[in-house]
Amino acid sequence: MKEWIPDRPVSSGAAAYHDAVVDAPYYIQALEALAERAVPFMKKGQTVVDFGAGTGVSGLQLLKKLKSQLNLWLVDNSAAWLGKAHDVFKDEKHVNCMLLNKHGDIYDTLAQTTGKNKLDHVVSGNTVHLIDDLQGTFKGIYEALKEGGNFFIESGNIIMDDLPEGALLIDGTVQRVHDNCMSIIKSDPKFAEYKKDLLEKEKEQEHQRKFVFPDPRPLSHYHEALQKAGFTCGESAYHLFKVKYDEWLAFLRVQRLQAGILPEIGGHHPTEQQAKDRDEIITRAAQELFKDLEQNNALADSETFTIVGVYIDAKKEQKELKGKTALVTGASKGIGREIALELARSGANIVLNYNSNAQKAQQTVEDIEPLGVKCLAVQANISSRKETQKMANQVQESFEKIDILVNNAGIIRDRTFEKMSDEEWHEVIQTNLTGSYNATKAMLPLMNQGGSIMFISSIVGIYGNVGQANYAASKAGLIGFAKSLAKEQGKRQIRVNTIAPGFIDSDLTRTIPDEVKKKIEEAIPLKHTGLPEDVAHAALFLASEKSSYITGEIINVNGGLTL
Ligand code: NDP
């Protein structure tokens, strides 16, 4: 990342803004609260960007709260403002500036500026409400962050539900000052000369005014843009800050800022008289507002009013299976589909095996592909050694190796033992037990060192069940199979584990009559049946490094039914 060095003296506008806010308690408190949220996540030596660093006031608050040394990059799209920040931090060895370059009307994204996957955290105070293309900007931030990186946002111009009555958005007060200014110009003969064409001018200047003090957007708008950019949003919060009337008036009276509050008089280059009149009108308008607040606002008193700062935390989730490939048998629907989705969400490429349901398999592929991983659907009846070997050849062609094998496909053919036919016995054993043998036999040679193999057994494989001798035998067989394989494959660092689900909602259990289901639910300590997602979460654990010292184990996913 290359440091930006200013090529001109600090602009007077940026210096004026800096001076207006650098000691203003409400401004500092809002940024301190942002730093307090972010700093606990920051570790020594990490790289952090202050996005929309402006004149460096937010950077100062961050440095004050930091407990260890890290590299802080101040990023802004305005050379004038960043020039002031550069001046403020010129003696800080670990703080550098970086400018977002502009091409035509469009600024470079953060990732285009810093490079992808470079940053540990991004912090942004008092900036996001000024951004039009939120999704594009957030995407650039997402790409610039490393996996597991955080994005902490603060803004005083976001609409949040359920705020206490009387809490104001700071930009909203500027709008009210502007409206009061217009009434003063219209009614006071002293300012008659500005009355001419006032409405046209107001319309003409609206864009400039809203550029500096934009209309607020709801919190949901930001959440949506963050999620579309790839972020996971955490809890949002707000803080209330007291603003003294005289402090706020001092801000409103900064001459360079008055062009944003009342551009209708003099715009950016007022004459001396216009500047004087504009200052008088804004001062009177602000005093009118303060009087109104004092009398009518629940959170205002004779010296202060209350503003709100909204805080949003977002995360670029760590994709712990990135670069890995997983094969899940029987993944067209039910538990297998959910396992495939969960592994894909964590970054694994997926080979999705199915037998008869091409349409559902295709639907699962379509749900997985937008997650940004490769997904290959392969039809193969796992009870056939030949078909599973053909599947392995296809996998080798597309992915060469695999890292995770989930033996999930299974069927039931329930009947009490005396009535059970030979076909019913053999079909279940051939699919559930021999099928898992076939898939493992074909795929094991393609497994990378450090791989993970799972068998989806069942509570029935441990405890047995009336009408399920064939199924129980197949599922108990898987447990012995897994433990033996775990002992054999340990030397290759391949772990082999079993998941034993209890009662999980899927097509397999949908035919169970409601009254039987109700009885089962009563017997389950957690008082409800499980979802395919519950099994998928256990599968993700066994697939990931988090279980790297676990092999030959059985994980029960049954709501406590076996207690
Ligand atoms: P579903 O019936 O919803 O799904 C079964 C899946 O297995 C389908 O994708 C099906 O593919 C596939 N399949 C079946 N036979 C074959 C075969 N010969 N070759 C390849 N694929 C095959 O069942 P669940 O999702 O509920 O069950 C998944 C696993 O979890 C099973 O092993 C089951 O025994 C086990 N389990 C389930 C429990 C539950 O309560 N649901 C409890 C305990 C264990 P297709 O549709 O394309 O034929």
Coordinates of C-alpha atoms and ligand atoms in Angstrom, one line a residue:
M1 CA 0.0 0.0 0.0
K2 CA 1.5 3.3 -1.1
E3 CA 1.4 6.4 1.1
W4 CA -0.2 9.5 -0.3
I5 CA 1.7 12.8 0.1
P6 CA -0.1 16.1 -0.3
D7 CA 1.1 18.3 -3.1
R8 CA -0.4 21.6 -1.8
P9 CA -0.8 23.5 1.5
V10 CA -3.7 22.5 3.8
S11 CA -7.0 23.9 2.5
S12 CA -8.6 26.6 4.7
G13 CA -12.0 24.8 4.4
A14 CA -10.6 21.5 5.8
A15 CA -8.7 23.4 8.5
A16 CA -11.9 25.3 9.5
Y17 CA -13.9 22.0 9.7
H18 CA -11.2 20.4 11.7
D19 CA -11.0 23.3 14.2
A20 CA -14.8 23.3 14.5
V21 CA -15.1 19.7 15.6
V22 CA -11.7 18.6 17.1
D23 CA -12.7 19.8 20.6
A24 CA -16.5 19.6 20.3
P25 CA -17.6 17.1 23.0
Y26 CA -20.6 15.6 21.1
Y27 CA -18.4 15.0 18.1
I28 CA -15.6 13.4 20.1
Q29 CA -17.9 11.3 22.2
A30 CA -19.6 9.9 19.1
L31 CA -16.2 8.9 17.7
E32 CA -14.9 7.6 21.1
A33 CA -17.9 5.3 21.2
L34 CA -17.0 4.0 17.8
A35 CA -13.4 3.4 18.9
E36 CA -14.6 1.6 22.0
R37 CA -16.6 -0.8 19.9
A38 CA -13.7 -1.5 17.5
V39 CA -10.6 -1.5 19.6
P40 CA -11.2 -4.8 21.5
F41 CA -11.0 -6.6 18.1
M42 CA -7.7 -5.0 17.2
K43 CA -4.4 -6.9 17.8
K44 CA -0.8 -5.7 17.7
G45 CA 0.6 -5.3 14.2
Q46 CA -2.7 -5.5 12.4
T47 CA -3.7 -3.1 9.6
V48 CA -6.7 -0.9 10.1
V49 CA -8.3 1.7 7.7
D50 CA -10.2 4.7 8.9
F51 CA -12.6 5.0 5.9
G52 CA -13.7 8.6 5.3
A53 CA -11.0 9.8 7.7
G54 CA -11.7 13.4 6.8
T55 CA -9.4 15.7 8.6
G56 CA -8.2 12.9 11.0
V57 CA -10.4 13.6 14.0
S58 CA -11.7 10.0 14.1
G59 CA -8.2 8.7 13.7
L60 CA -7.1 10.6 16.7
Q61 CA -9.9 9.0 18.8
L62 CA -8.9 5.6 17.6
L63 CA -5.2 6.1 18.5
K64 CA -6.2 7.3 22.0
K65 CA -8.1 4.1 22.7
L66 CA -5.6 1.6 21.1
K67 CA -3.8 -0.6 23.6
S68 CA -1.2 -2.0 21.1
Q69 CA 0.6 -0.6 18.1
L70 CA -0.9 -1.2 14.7
N71 CA -0.7 0.3 11.2
L72 CA -3.5 2.9 10.7
W73 CA -4.3 4.1 7.2
L74 CA -6.4 7.2 6.9
V75 CA -8.4 6.9 3.7
D76 CA -10.5 9.7 2.1
N77 CA -11.7 10.8 -1.3
S78 CA -10.9 14.5 -0.7
A79 CA -7.3 15.6 -1.1
A80 CA -8.2 18.8 0.7
W81 CA -9.4 17.1 3.8
L82 CA -6.7 14.4 3.8
G83 CA -4.1 17.1 3.5
K84 CA -5.2 18.3 7.0
A85 CA -5.1 14.7 8.3
H86 CA -1.6 14.3 6.9
D87 CA -0.6 17.5 8.7
V88 CA -2.1 16.3 12.0
F89 CA -0.4 12.9 11.9
K90 CA 3.0 13.8 10.2
D91 CA 5.0 12.7 13.3
E92 CA 3.1 9.4 13.8
K93 CA 5.3 6.6 12.3
H94 CA 2.5 4.0 12.0
V95 CA -0.2 6.3 10.5
N96 CA -0.3 6.9 6.8
C97 CA -2.7 8.6 4.4
M98 CA -4.3 7.1 1.2
L99 CA -6.4 8.9 -1.3
L100 CA -9.3 7.3 -3.2
N101 CA -8.6 8.3 -6.8
K102 CA -11.3 9.5 -9.1
H103 CA -11.9 8.3 -12.7
G104 CA -14.5 10.4 -14.4
D105 CA -17.3 10.6 -11.9
I106 CA -16.4 7.4 -10.0
Y107 CA -14.0 7.0 -7.1
D108 CA -11.8 3.9 -6.8
T109 CA -13.1 1.4 -4.2
L110 CA -11.1 0.6 -1.1
A111 CA -10.0 -2.7 -2.6
Q112 CA -8.8 -1.0 -5.8
T113 CA -6.8 1.4 -3.5
T114 CA -5.3 -1.0 -0.9
G115 CA -5.5 -4.3 -2.8
K116 CA -7.8 -7.3 -1.9
N117 CA -7.6 -9.2 1.4
K118 CA -5.2 -6.7 2.9
L119 CA -6.9 -5.2 5.9
D120 CA -7.8 -6.6 9.3
H121 CA -10.4 -4.0 10.2
V122 CA -12.1 -0.9 8.7
V123 CA -13.6 1.8 10.8
S124 CA -15.8 4.6 9.5
G125 CA -17.1 7.5 11.5
N126 CA -19.5 10.1 10.3
T127 CA -19.2 9.1 6.6
V128 CA -21.5 6.4 5.3
H129 CA -24.6 8.7 5.1
L130 CA -22.7 10.8 2.5
I131 CA -22.3 7.8 0.2
D132 CA -24.7 7.3 -2.7
D133 CA -23.6 4.0 -4.0
L134 CA -23.5 2.2 -0.6
Q135 CA -23.4 -1.3 -2.1
G136 CA -20.5 -0.6 -4.4
T137 CA -18.6 1.1 -1.6
F138 CA -19.3 -1.7 0.9
K139 CA -18.3 -4.3 -1.7
G140 CA -14.9 -2.5 -2.1
I141 CA -14.5 -2.5 1.7
Y142 CA -15.5 -6.2 1.9
E143 CA -12.9 -7.1 -0.8
A144 CA -10.2 -5.1 0.9
L145 CA -10.7 -6.9 4.2
K146 CA -9.2 -10.2 5.1
E147 CA -11.5 -13.0 6.1
G148 CA -12.6 -12.6 9.7
G149 CA -12.1 -8.8 9.3
N150 CA -14.6 -6.4 10.9
F151 CA -16.2 -3.2 9.6
F152 CA -17.4 -0.8 12.3
I153 CA -19.7 2.1 11.3
E154 CA -20.9 5.2 13.1
S155 CA -23.2 7.9 11.7
G156 CA -25.5 10.5 13.2
N157 CA -27.7 10.5 10.2
I158 CA -29.4 7.1 10.1
I159 CA -33.0 6.5 11.0
M160 CA -33.4 3.8 13.6
D161 CA -36.7 2.5 15.1
D162 CA -37.6 2.8 18.7
L163 CA -35.4 5.8 19.6
P164 CA -36.4 7.8 22.7
E165 CA -38.8 10.6 21.8
G166 CA -36.8 13.9 21.3
A167 CA -33.6 12.3 20.1
L168 CA -32.5 14.2 17.0
L169 CA -30.4 13.5 13.9
I170 CA -27.7 16.2 13.8
D171 CA -28.2 16.7 10.0
G172 CA -31.9 17.1 10.6
T173 CA -31.2 20.1 12.8
V174 CA -29.3 21.6 10.0
Q175 CA -32.3 21.2 7.7
R176 CA -34.5 22.9 10.3
V177 CA -32.0 25.8 10.6
H178 CA -32.1 26.1 6.8
D179 CA -35.9 26.2 6.8
N180 CA -35.9 28.9 9.6
C181 CA -33.4 30.9 7.4
M182 CA -35.8 30.8 4.5
S183 CA -38.7 32.2 6.7
I184 CA -36.4 34.9 8.1
I185 CA -35.4 36.0 4.5
K186 CA -39.1 36.0 3.4
S187 CA -40.3 38.0 6.5
D188 CA -37.5 40.4 7.4
P189 CA -37.4 43.5 5.1
K190 CA -33.7 43.8 6.0
F191 CA -33.0 40.8 3.8
A192 CA -35.5 41.8 1.0
E193 CA -32.8 41.7 -1.6
Y194 CA -32.3 37.9 -1.1
K195 CA -36.1 37.3 -1.4
K196 CA -36.0 37.7 -5.2
D197 CA -36.1 34.3 -7.0
L198 CA -35.5 32.7 -3.6
L199 CA -37.6 29.6 -4.4
E200 CA -35.7 29.0 -7.7
K201 CA -32.4 29.4 -5.9
E202 CA -33.5 27.0 -3.2
K203 CA -34.3 24.4 -5.9
E204 CA -31.1 25.1 -7.7
Q205 CA -29.0 24.7 -4.6
E206 CA -30.9 21.8 -3.1
H207 CA -28.4 19.3 -4.6
Q208 CA -25.4 21.0 -3.1
R209 CA -27.1 21.3 0.3
K210 CA -28.2 17.7 0.3
F211 CA -24.7 16.7 -0.8
V212 CA -23.3 18.2 2.5
F213 CA -26.2 17.4 4.8
P214 CA -28.1 14.5 3.0
D215 CA -31.5 13.2 3.9
P216 CA -31.3 10.3 6.4
R217 CA -31.9 6.7 5.3
P218 CA -33.2 3.9 7.5
L219 CA -30.9 1.4 9.2
S220 CA -32.4 -1.4 7.1
H221 CA -31.1 0.3 3.9
Y222 CA -27.5 0.0 5.3
H223 CA -28.0 -3.6 6.5
E224 CA -29.3 -4.6 3.0
A225 CA -26.3 -2.9 1.3
L226 CA -23.9 -4.6 3.7
Q227 CA -25.4 -8.0 3.2
K228 CA -25.5 -7.6 -0.6
A229 CA -21.8 -6.8 -0.4
G230 CA -21.2 -10.1 1.4
F231 CA -21.1 -8.9 5.1
T232 CA -22.8 -10.5 8.0
C233 CA -24.3 -7.8 10.2
G234 CA -24.1 -8.0 13.9
E235 CA -26.2 -6.1 16.5
S236 CA -26.7 -2.4 15.8
A237 CA -26.9 0.1 18.6
Y238 CA -27.3 3.7 19.3
H239 CA -25.9 6.2 21.8
L240 CA -27.3 9.5 22.8
F241 CA -25.2 12.6 23.1
K242 CA -25.9 16.0 24.6
V243 CA -25.0 19.0 22.4
K244 CA -24.7 22.4 23.9
Y245 CA -26.5 25.1 22.0
D246 CA -23.5 27.4 21.9
E247 CA -21.2 24.6 20.7
W248 CA -23.6 23.8 17.9
L249 CA -23.9 27.4 17.0
A250 CA -20.1 27.7 16.8
F251 CA -20.2 24.9 14.2
L252 CA -23.0 26.5 12.2
R253 CA -21.1 29.8 12.2
V254 CA -18.0 28.4 10.5
Q255 CA -18.0 30.5 7.3
R256 CA -16.9 27.7 4.9
L257 CA -19.7 25.4 6.3
Q258 CA -22.4 28.1 5.8
A259 CA -22.2 27.5 2.0
G260 CA -23.6 24.1 2.8
I261 CA -26.3 25.4 5.2
L262 CA -27.6 28.4 3.2
P263 CA -26.0 28.2 -0.3
E264 CA -28.9 30.4 -1.6
I265 CA -27.0 33.5 -0.4
G266 CA -23.6 33.8 -2.0
G267 CA -22.9 30.1 -2.6
H268 CA -19.2 29.2 -2.3
H269 CA -17.9 32.7 -3.0
P270 CA -20.1 35.2 -1.1
T271 CA -19.2 38.9 -1.1
E272 CA -18.2 40.3 2.3
Q273 CA -21.8 41.7 2.8
Q274 CA -23.4 38.3 1.8
A275 CA -21.1 36.4 4.2
K276 CA -22.1 38.8 7.0
D277 CA -25.8 38.6 6.2
R278 CA -25.7 34.8 5.8
D279 CA -24.0 34.5 9.2
E280 CA -26.6 36.7 10.8
I281 CA -29.5 34.8 9.3
I282 CA -28.1 31.4 10.2
T283 CA -27.4 32.6 13.8
R284 CA -31.0 33.8 14.2
A285 CA -32.4 30.7 12.6
A286 CA -30.4 28.5 15.0
Q287 CA -31.5 30.5 18.0
E288 CA -35.1 30.1 16.9
L289 CA -34.6 26.4 16.6
F290 CA -32.9 26.2 20.1
K291 CA -35.9 28.1 21.6
D292 CA -38.3 25.7 20.0
L293 CA -36.4 22.7 21.2
E294 CA -36.1 24.1 24.7
Q295 CA -39.9 24.5 24.9
N296 CA -41.1 21.4 22.9
N297 CA -38.4 18.7 22.8
A298 CA -38.6 16.0 25.5
L299 CA -34.8 15.6 25.7
A300 CA -33.8 19.3 25.4
D301 CA -33.3 21.8 28.3
S302 CA -32.1 25.3 28.6
E303 CA -28.5 24.5 27.6
T304 CA -28.5 21.3 25.5
F305 CA -30.4 19.1 23.1
T306 CA -29.8 15.4 22.4
I307 CA -28.6 13.8 19.2
V308 CA -28.3 10.1 18.3
G309 CA -25.3 8.2 16.9
V310 CA -26.1 4.9 15.2
Y311 CA -23.5 2.1 15.3
I312 CA -23.4 -0.8 12.9
D313 CA -20.9 -3.8 13.2
A314 CA -20.4 -6.0 10.1
K315 CA -18.1 -8.9 9.6
K316 CA -16.5 -10.6 6.6
E317 CA -16.9 -14.2 7.8
Q318 CA -14.0 -16.5 7.9
K319 CA -14.5 -19.2 5.2
E320 CA -12.8 -22.0 7.1
L321 CA -13.2 -24.5 4.3
K322 CA -12.0 -22.2 1.5
G323 CA -10.1 -24.2 -1.1
K324 CA -11.4 -27.5 0.1
T325 CA -13.6 -29.9 -1.8
A326 CA -16.4 -31.9 -0.2
L327 CA -18.4 -34.8 -1.6
V328 CA -21.8 -35.4 0.1
T329 CA -23.8 -38.4 -0.9
G330 CA -27.6 -38.1 -1.1
A331 CA -27.5 -34.4 -1.2
S332 CA -30.4 -33.6 -3.5
K333 CA -32.7 -33.0 -0.5
G334 CA -33.1 -33.3 3.3
I335 CA -30.1 -33.6 5.6
G336 CA -27.5 -34.1 2.7
R337 CA -28.7 -30.9 0.9
E338 CA -28.3 -28.9 4.1
I339 CA -24.9 -30.3 4.8
A340 CA -23.8 -29.4 1.2
L341 CA -25.1 -25.9 1.7
E342 CA -23.4 -25.4 5.1
L343 CA -20.1 -26.6 3.8
A344 CA -20.4 -24.4 0.7
R345 CA -21.2 -21.3 2.9
S346 CA -17.9 -22.0 4.6
G347 CA -16.1 -21.9 1.3
A348 CA -15.9 -25.6 0.2
N349 CA -16.4 -26.7 -3.4
I350 CA -19.2 -29.3 -3.5
V351 CA -19.7 -32.6 -5.3
L352 CA -23.3 -33.3 -4.8
N353 CA -24.3 -36.9 -5.3
Y354 CA -27.9 -38.0 -5.9
N355 CA -29.7 -41.1 -7.1
S356 CA -33.1 -40.5 -8.7
N357 CA -34.1 -36.9 -8.1
A358 CA -32.3 -34.8 -10.8
Q359 CA -34.6 -31.9 -10.5
K360 CA -34.0 -31.4 -6.7
A361 CA -30.3 -32.0 -7.2
Q362 CA -30.3 -29.2 -9.9
Q363 CA -32.2 -26.9 -7.5
T364 CA -29.6 -27.5 -4.8
V365 CA -26.8 -26.8 -7.3
E366 CA -28.6 -23.5 -8.1
D367 CA -28.8 -22.6 -4.4
I368 CA -25.1 -23.4 -3.9
E369 CA -23.5 -21.7 -6.9
P370 CA -24.3 -18.1 -5.8
L371 CA -22.2 -18.8 -2.7
G372 CA -19.2 -18.4 -4.9
V373 CA -17.9 -22.0 -4.9
K374 CA -17.8 -24.7 -7.5
C375 CA -20.6 -27.3 -7.4
L376 CA -20.8 -30.4 -9.5
A377 CA -23.9 -32.7 -9.3
V378 CA -23.1 -36.4 -10.0
Q379 CA -25.8 -39.0 -10.4
A380 CA -24.7 -42.4 -9.0
N381 CA -26.5 -45.1 -7.1
I382 CA -24.2 -45.7 -4.2
S383 CA -25.3 -49.3 -3.8
S384 CA -23.4 -50.0 -7.0
R385 CA -19.7 -50.3 -6.7
K386 CA -19.4 -49.6 -10.4
E387 CA -21.4 -46.4 -10.3
T388 CA -19.5 -45.0 -7.3
Q389 CA -16.2 -45.7 -9.0
K390 CA -17.5 -43.9 -12.1
M391 CA -18.4 -41.0 -9.8
A392 CA -14.9 -41.0 -8.3
N393 CA -13.4 -40.8 -11.8
Q394 CA -15.6 -37.8 -12.6
V395 CA -14.5 -36.1 -9.3
Q396 CA -10.9 -36.8 -10.1
E397 CA -11.3 -35.2 -13.5
S398 CA -12.9 -32.0 -12.1
F399 CA -11.2 -31.6 -8.7
E400 CA -8.3 -34.1 -8.7
K401 CA -8.6 -34.6 -4.9
I402 CA -11.2 -34.2 -2.1
D403 CA -10.8 -33.2 1.5
I404 CA -14.2 -34.1 3.0
L405 CA -16.4 -37.1 2.4
V406 CA -19.9 -37.1 4.0
N407 CA -21.6 -40.6 3.7
N408 CA -25.1 -39.4 4.1
A409 CA -27.3 -41.2 1.6
G410 CA -29.7 -43.6 3.2
I411 CA -33.1 -45.2 3.0
I412 CA -35.7 -46.9 5.3
R413 CA -37.8 -50.0 4.5
D414 CA -39.5 -50.4 7.9
R415 CA -41.3 -53.6 9.0
T416 CA -41.2 -55.7 12.1
F417 CA -38.5 -58.4 11.8
E418 CA -40.9 -61.4 11.3
K419 CA -42.7 -59.7 8.4
M420 CA -39.5 -58.2 6.9
S421 CA -38.7 -59.6 3.4
D422 CA -35.2 -60.5 2.3
E423 CA -35.4 -57.7 -0.3
E424 CA -36.2 -55.2 2.5
W425 CA -33.3 -56.4 4.5
H426 CA -30.8 -56.4 1.6
E427 CA -31.9 -53.1 0.1
V428 CA -31.3 -51.2 3.3
I429 CA -28.0 -52.9 4.0
Q430 CA -26.9 -52.5 0.4
T431 CA -27.7 -48.7 0.4
N432 CA -26.9 -47.6 3.9
L433 CA -23.9 -49.8 4.8
T434 CA -22.5 -51.2 1.6
G435 CA -23.3 -47.9 -0.2
S436 CA -21.1 -46.1 2.3
Y437 CA -18.4 -48.7 1.8
N438 CA -18.6 -48.2 -2.0
A439 CA -18.4 -44.4 -1.8
T440 CA -15.5 -44.6 0.8
K441 CA -13.6 -47.2 -1.1
A442 CA -13.8 -45.2 -4.3
M443 CA -13.1 -41.8 -2.7
L444 CA -10.4 -42.7 -0.2
P445 CA -7.6 -42.8 -2.8
L446 CA -8.6 -39.2 -3.7
M447 CA -8.4 -37.9 -0.2
N448 CA -5.9 -35.3 0.8
Q449 CA -3.8 -35.7 3.9
G450 CA -5.7 -34.1 6.8
G451 CA -9.1 -35.0 5.3
S452 CA -12.3 -35.7 7.2
I453 CA -14.7 -38.6 6.6
M454 CA -18.2 -38.6 8.2
F455 CA -20.9 -41.2 8.4
I456 CA -24.5 -40.2 9.0
S457 CA -25.6 -43.0 11.3
S458 CA -28.7 -42.8 13.5
I459 CA -29.9 -42.9 17.1
V460 CA -31.4 -46.2 15.9
G461 CA -28.0 -47.6 15.2
I462 CA -27.1 -47.2 18.9
Y463 CA -30.4 -48.0 20.6
G464 CA -32.4 -50.1 18.0
N465 CA -36.0 -49.5 17.2
V466 CA -39.2 -51.5 16.6
G467 CA -39.7 -52.2 12.9
Q468 CA -36.2 -51.1 12.0
A469 CA -33.9 -54.2 12.4
N470 CA -32.5 -53.7 8.9
Y471 CA -32.0 -49.9 9.3
A472 CA -30.5 -50.4 12.8
A473 CA -28.1 -53.0 11.6
S474 CA -27.0 -50.8 8.7
K475 CA -26.5 -47.7 11.0
A476 CA -24.8 -49.7 13.8
G477 CA -22.5 -51.2 11.1
L478 CA -21.5 -47.6 10.1
I479 CA -20.3 -46.9 13.7
G480 CA -18.0 -50.0 13.7
F481 CA -16.9 -49.2 10.2
A482 CA -16.0 -45.5 11.1
K483 CA -14.1 -46.5 14.3
S484 CA -12.0 -49.1 12.4
L485 CA -11.3 -46.7 9.6
A486 CA -10.4 -44.0 12.1
K487 CA -7.7 -46.3 13.6
E488 CA -6.4 -47.2 10.1
Q489 CA -6.3 -43.7 8.6
G490 CA -5.0 -41.8 11.6
K491 CA -1.4 -42.1 10.3
R492 CA -2.6 -40.1 7.2
Q493 CA -4.1 -37.5 9.5
I494 CA -7.5 -38.4 8.0
R495 CA -10.2 -38.3 10.7
V496 CA -13.2 -40.5 10.6
N497 CA -16.3 -39.7 12.7
T498 CA -20.0 -40.5 12.9
I499 CA -23.0 -38.3 13.5
A500 CA -26.0 -40.0 15.0
P501 CA -29.1 -37.8 14.4
G502 CA -32.3 -38.4 16.4
F503 CA -35.6 -37.3 15.0
I504 CA -35.0 -34.8 12.1
D505 CA -37.7 -33.2 10.0
S506 CA -37.2 -34.5 6.4
D507 CA -39.0 -36.6 3.8
L508 CA -37.8 -39.7 5.7
T509 CA -39.8 -38.8 8.8
R510 CA -42.7 -36.9 7.2
T511 CA -44.9 -40.0 6.9
I512 CA -44.9 -40.6 10.7
P513 CA -48.4 -39.9 12.0
D514 CA -48.9 -36.7 14.0
E515 CA -49.8 -38.4 17.2
V516 CA -46.6 -40.6 17.2
K517 CA -44.6 -37.4 16.4
K518 CA -46.2 -35.7 19.3
K519 CA -45.2 -38.5 21.7
I520 CA -41.6 -38.4 20.4
E521 CA -41.5 -34.6 20.9
E522 CA -42.7 -35.1 24.5
A523 CA -39.9 -37.5 25.1
I524 CA -37.2 -35.2 23.8
P525 CA -35.7 -33.0 26.6
L526 CA -35.5 -30.0 24.2
K527 CA -39.2 -30.7 23.4
H528 CA -39.0 -30.4 19.6
T529 CA -37.7 -32.4 16.7
G530 CA -34.5 -31.3 14.9
L531 CA -33.9 -29.7 11.6
P532 CA -31.5 -30.8 8.8
E533 CA -29.5 -27.6 9.7
D534 CA -28.9 -29.0 13.2
V535 CA -27.1 -32.0 11.6
A536 CA -25.3 -29.7 9.1
H537 CA -23.8 -27.7 11.9
A538 CA -22.3 -30.8 13.5
A539 CA -21.0 -31.8 10.0
L540 CA -19.3 -28.4 9.5
F541 CA -17.6 -28.8 12.9
L542 CA -16.3 -32.3 11.9
A543 CA -15.2 -31.0 8.5
S544 CA -13.3 -28.0 10.0
E545 CA -10.0 -27.6 11.7
K546 CA -11.9 -26.9 14.9
S547 CA -12.3 -30.7 15.3
S548 CA -8.7 -31.5 14.2
Y549 CA -8.0 -33.7 17.3
I550 CA -11.3 -35.6 17.2
T551 CA -11.5 -39.0 15.4
G552 CA -13.5 -42.2 15.9
E553 CA -16.2 -40.3 17.8
I554 CA -20.0 -40.3 17.6
I555 CA -21.8 -36.9 17.9
N556 CA -25.4 -37.3 18.9
V557 CA -27.7 -34.7 17.4
N558 CA -31.0 -35.6 19.1
G559 CA -32.2 -32.8 21.4
G560 CA -31.2 -35.0 24.4
L561 CA -33.4 -38.0 23.5
T562 CA -30.8 -40.5 24.6
L563 CA -30.4 -38.9 28.1
Ligands
NDP1 P1 -34.2 -38.0 2.6 O1 -35.1 -39.2 2.2 O2 -34.8 -36.7 2.7 O3 -33.0 -37.9 1.6 C1 -32.2 -39.1 1.3 C2 -31.2 -38.7 0.3 O4 -30.4 -39.9 0.0 C3 -31.7 -38.2 -1.1 O5 -30.9 -37.2 -1.5 C4 -31.6 -39.4 -2.0 O6 -31.3 -39.1 -3.3 C5 -30.3 -40.1 -1.4 N1 -30.3 -41.5 -1.7 C6 -31.1 -42.5 -1.3 N2 -30.7 -43.6 -1.9 C7 -29.6 -43.4 -2.6 C8 -28.7 -44.2 -3.4 N3 -28.9 -45.5 -3.5 N4 -27.7 -43.6 -4.0 C9 -27.5 -42.3 -3.9 N5 -28.3 -41.5 -3.1 C10 -29.3 -42.0 -2.5 O7 -33.5 -38.5 4.0 P2 -32.8 -37.6 5.2 O8 -32.2 -36.4 4.6 O9 -33.7 -37.6 6.3 O10 -31.7 -38.7 5.6 C11 -30.3 -38.5 5.3 C12 -29.5 -39.5 6.1 O11 -29.7 -39.2 7.5 C13 -29.9 -40.9 5.9 O12 -28.7 -41.7 5.9 C14 -30.8 -41.2 7.1 O13 -30.7 -42.6 7.5 C15 -30.1 -40.4 8.2 N6 -30.9 -40.1 9.3 C16 -32.1 -39.4 9.2 C17 -32.9 -39.1 10.3 C18 -34.1 -38.3 10.2 O14 -34.8 -38.2 11.2 N7 -34.5 -37.8 9.1 C19 -32.5 -39.6 11.6 C20 -31.2 -40.3 11.6 C21 -30.5 -40.5 10.5 P3 -32.5 -39.1 -4.5 O15 -33.7 -38.4 -3.9 O16 -31.9 -38.4 -5.6 O17 -32.8 -40.5 -4.7

